[in-house]
Amino acid sequence: LNTPIDVPLADGETFKVGGLTVRAVHTPGHTAGHNCYFVEETLTLFTGDNVLGVGTSAIGAPPHGDMQAYLDSLVRMRELQSKLFAPGHGPVVTATDAKIKELIDHRATRDRQIIDLIDHGYTTDRQIRRALYPEIQKGLRRAAAGQVRAHLARMVGQGIVRVDEADEGKTWSVVLTK
């Protein structure tokens, strides 16, 4: 999608709409350039794709997505103390703190699942993806693989997982269990 930008907004910049003040909030993770928009008078946060009304957001593998940046953005979104999330997909969310906790907990659970799979011999992206998402539709496999790689990249950065590259592709091993 190639939509021209009328006015680029930096993090923290504001604009007025119908007497309301809207602040741009840079929230990378889903994508590097993802922004949310916070309506100061109503404490409403337009969350785009970082928080969905139902389920979790897809975080692709770097450089397109970044799991650590996503988790940091969730913390930043919580600090805004929004009363309402208006997501890009799904119904509005009124239990904003609970939703953020749900998303952070989900990612921590997924990290533990991946570590457990690696410990049990699932050492390639494909093996891990198949174990985590056994019934996934063919059209969603690429997104699921990106999710797995985003988690793995974050854990490599934390020193929890190591990647080994060989002619047959990447394999993963656990360095440290948190």
Short mmCIF file of C-alpha atoms in Angstrom, two decimals:
data_model
loop_
_atom_site.label_atom_id
_atom_site.label_comp_id
_atom_site.label_asym_id
_atom_site.label_seq_id
_atom_site.Cartn_x
_atom_site.Cartn_y
_atom_site.Cartn_z
CA LEU A 1 0.00 0.00 0.00
CA ASN A 2 1.58 3.27 -1.07
CA THR A 3 -0.42 6.07 0.51
CA PRO A 4 1.19 9.51 0.51
CA ILE A 5 1.71 11.13 3.90
CA ASP A 6 0.26 14.62 4.29
CA VAL A 7 2.22 15.57 7.39
CA PRO A 8 4.75 13.28 9.07
CA LEU A 9 4.40 13.20 12.87
CA ALA A 10 7.24 12.60 15.29
CA ASP A 11 6.74 10.87 18.61
CA GLY A 12 4.95 13.22 21.01
CA GLU A 13 3.70 15.67 18.38
CA THR A 14 0.08 16.70 18.69
CA PHE A 15 -2.67 17.89 16.39
CA LYS A 16 -6.27 18.97 16.91
CA VAL A 17 -9.37 17.21 15.59
CA GLY A 18 -12.79 18.61 16.45
CA GLY A 19 -11.43 20.32 19.55
CA LEU A 20 -9.62 17.19 20.77
CA THR A 21 -5.86 16.92 21.18
CA VAL A 22 -4.34 13.85 19.55
CA ARG A 23 -0.75 12.87 20.36
CA ALA A 24 1.38 10.59 18.19
CA VAL A 25 2.98 7.81 20.23
CA HIS A 26 5.75 5.84 18.51
CA THR A 27 5.13 2.16 19.32
CA PRO A 28 7.45 -0.01 17.24
CA GLY A 29 7.25 -3.77 17.29
CA HIS A 30 4.49 -4.86 14.93
CA THR A 31 6.44 -2.77 12.42
CA ALA A 32 9.40 -0.45 12.91
CA GLY A 33 7.34 2.65 12.14
CA HIS A 34 4.16 1.76 14.02
CA ASN A 35 2.39 4.61 15.82
CA CYS A 36 -0.57 4.79 18.14
CA TYR A 37 -2.64 7.94 18.64
CA PHE A 38 -3.67 9.10 22.09
CA VAL A 39 -6.68 11.40 22.55
CA GLU A 40 -5.73 13.31 25.66
CA GLU A 41 -9.17 14.57 26.68
CA THR A 42 -10.85 11.15 26.57
CA LEU A 43 -7.82 8.98 27.45
CA THR A 44 -8.51 6.92 24.33
CA LEU A 45 -5.64 5.20 22.55
CA PHE A 46 -6.01 4.23 18.91
CA THR A 47 -3.77 1.17 19.01
CA GLY A 48 -3.53 0.32 15.32
CA ASP A 49 -2.12 -3.20 15.06
CA ASN A 50 -0.21 -3.30 18.39
CA VAL A 51 -3.29 -4.22 20.42
CA LEU A 52 -6.20 -5.96 18.72
CA GLY A 53 -9.71 -6.25 20.08
CA VAL A 54 -9.40 -10.04 20.10
CA GLY A 55 -6.24 -12.14 20.10
CA THR A 56 -2.67 -11.00 19.65
CA SER A 57 -0.82 -8.96 17.07
CA ALA A 58 1.49 -10.59 14.55
CA ILE A 59 5.09 -9.58 15.13
CA GLY A 60 7.31 -10.38 12.18
CA ALA A 61 10.96 -11.27 12.24
CA PRO A 62 13.51 -8.45 12.17
CA PRO A 63 13.99 -6.13 10.41
CA HIS A 64 10.25 -5.75 9.81
CA GLY A 65 9.11 -6.54 13.34
CA ASP A 66 10.88 -6.56 16.69
CA MET A 67 9.59 -8.53 19.66
CA GLN A 68 11.56 -6.59 22.30
CA ALA A 69 10.42 -3.26 20.82
CA TYR A 70 6.84 -4.60 20.84
CA LEU A 71 7.03 -5.53 24.53
CA ASP A 72 8.59 -2.15 25.35
CA SER A 73 5.77 -0.46 23.40
CA LEU A 74 3.15 -2.37 25.40
CA VAL A 75 4.70 -1.05 28.62
CA ARG A 76 4.70 2.45 27.18
CA MET A 77 1.05 2.08 26.15
CA ARG A 78 0.15 0.96 29.67
CA GLU A 79 1.90 4.01 31.13
CA LEU A 80 -0.51 6.27 29.20
CA GLN A 81 -3.28 5.01 31.53
CA SER A 82 -5.81 4.87 28.72
CA LYS A 83 -9.43 4.23 29.59
CA LEU A 84 -10.20 2.80 26.15
CA PHE A 85 -8.25 1.09 23.37
CA ALA A 86 -9.62 1.54 19.86
CA PRO A 87 -7.79 -1.13 17.83
CA GLY A 88 -7.32 -1.36 14.09
CA HIS A 89 -9.07 -4.76 14.19
CA GLY A 90 -11.79 -6.03 16.48
CA PRO A 91 -13.91 -4.49 19.22
CA VAL A 92 -12.82 -1.69 21.55
CA VAL A 93 -11.07 -2.71 24.77
CA THR A 94 -12.17 -1.18 28.07
CA ALA A 95 -10.04 -3.34 30.38
CA THR A 96 -6.83 -1.79 29.08
CA ASP A 97 -4.47 -2.86 31.88
CA ALA A 98 -5.77 -6.43 31.74
CA LYS A 99 -5.32 -6.52 27.96
CA ILE A 100 -1.70 -5.33 28.18
CA LYS A 101 -1.01 -7.92 30.89
CA GLU A 102 -2.62 -10.62 28.73
CA LEU A 103 -0.38 -9.72 25.78
CA ILE A 104 2.84 -9.57 27.82
CA ASP A 105 1.98 -12.86 29.55
CA HIS A 106 1.21 -14.48 26.19
CA ARG A 107 4.66 -13.56 24.86
CA ALA A 108 6.37 -14.86 28.01
CA THR A 109 4.44 -18.13 27.67
CA ARG A 110 5.42 -18.39 24.02
CA ASP A 111 9.10 -17.85 24.94
CA ARG A 112 8.89 -20.69 27.47
CA GLN A 113 7.19 -22.96 24.91
CA ILE A 114 9.94 -22.29 22.37
CA ILE A 115 12.69 -22.96 24.93
CA ASP A 116 10.97 -26.21 25.90
CA LEU A 117 10.68 -27.27 22.25
CA ILE A 118 14.36 -26.56 21.61
CA ASP A 119 15.27 -28.54 24.74
CA HIS A 120 13.26 -31.44 23.29
CA GLY A 121 15.05 -31.47 19.93
CA TYR A 122 13.00 -29.05 17.84
CA THR A 123 15.96 -27.06 16.54
CA THR A 124 14.81 -25.45 13.27
CA ASP A 125 12.37 -22.62 12.61
CA ARG A 126 10.12 -24.99 10.71
CA GLN A 127 10.05 -27.66 13.44
CA ILE A 128 9.25 -25.05 16.08
CA ARG A 129 6.55 -23.42 13.95
CA ARG A 130 4.91 -26.76 13.20
CA ALA A 131 4.88 -27.72 16.88
CA LEU A 132 3.45 -24.37 18.01
CA TYR A 133 0.91 -24.00 15.21
CA PRO A 134 0.05 -27.57 14.08
CA GLU A 135 -3.33 -26.73 12.54
CA ILE A 136 -2.47 -23.38 10.95
CA GLN A 137 -3.85 -22.61 7.51
CA LYS A 138 -1.33 -22.66 4.68
CA GLY A 139 -1.80 -18.93 4.03
CA LEU A 140 -0.81 -18.08 7.62
CA ARG A 141 2.34 -20.21 7.84
CA ARG A 142 4.65 -17.37 6.82
CA ALA A 143 3.23 -15.10 9.53
CA ALA A 144 3.57 -17.89 12.11
CA ALA A 145 7.18 -18.47 11.06
CA GLY A 146 7.83 -14.74 11.45
CA GLN A 147 6.40 -14.87 14.97
CA VAL A 148 8.73 -17.73 15.86
CA ARG A 149 11.76 -15.92 14.41
CA ALA A 150 10.81 -12.71 16.26
CA HIS A 151 10.77 -14.61 19.57
CA LEU A 152 14.04 -16.36 18.72
CA ALA A 153 15.75 -13.09 17.72
CA ARG A 154 14.74 -11.53 21.03
CA MET A 155 16.03 -14.53 22.99
CA VAL A 156 19.32 -14.47 21.04
CA GLY A 157 19.68 -10.81 22.02
CA GLN A 158 19.10 -11.76 25.66
CA GLY A 159 21.63 -14.58 25.53
CA ILE A 160 18.98 -17.24 26.21
CA VAL A 161 19.18 -18.94 22.82
CA ARG A 162 22.06 -19.38 20.37
CA VAL A 163 21.74 -19.66 16.61
CA ASP A 164 24.07 -21.90 14.62
CA GLU A 165 24.22 -21.46 10.87
CA ALA A 166 25.19 -24.31 8.57
CA ASP A 167 24.69 -25.18 4.91
CA GLU A 168 21.35 -26.80 5.72
CA GLY A 169 20.08 -23.67 7.52
CA LYS A 170 19.81 -22.23 10.99
CA THR A 171 19.45 -24.33 14.10
CA TRP A 172 18.76 -23.10 17.61
CA SER A 173 20.01 -24.20 21.00
CA VAL A 174 19.26 -23.03 24.52
CA VAL A 175 22.12 -21.25 26.29
CA LEU A 176 20.33 -20.21 29.46
CA THR A 177 16.88 -21.01 30.80
CA LYS A 178 15.19 -18.06 32.53
#
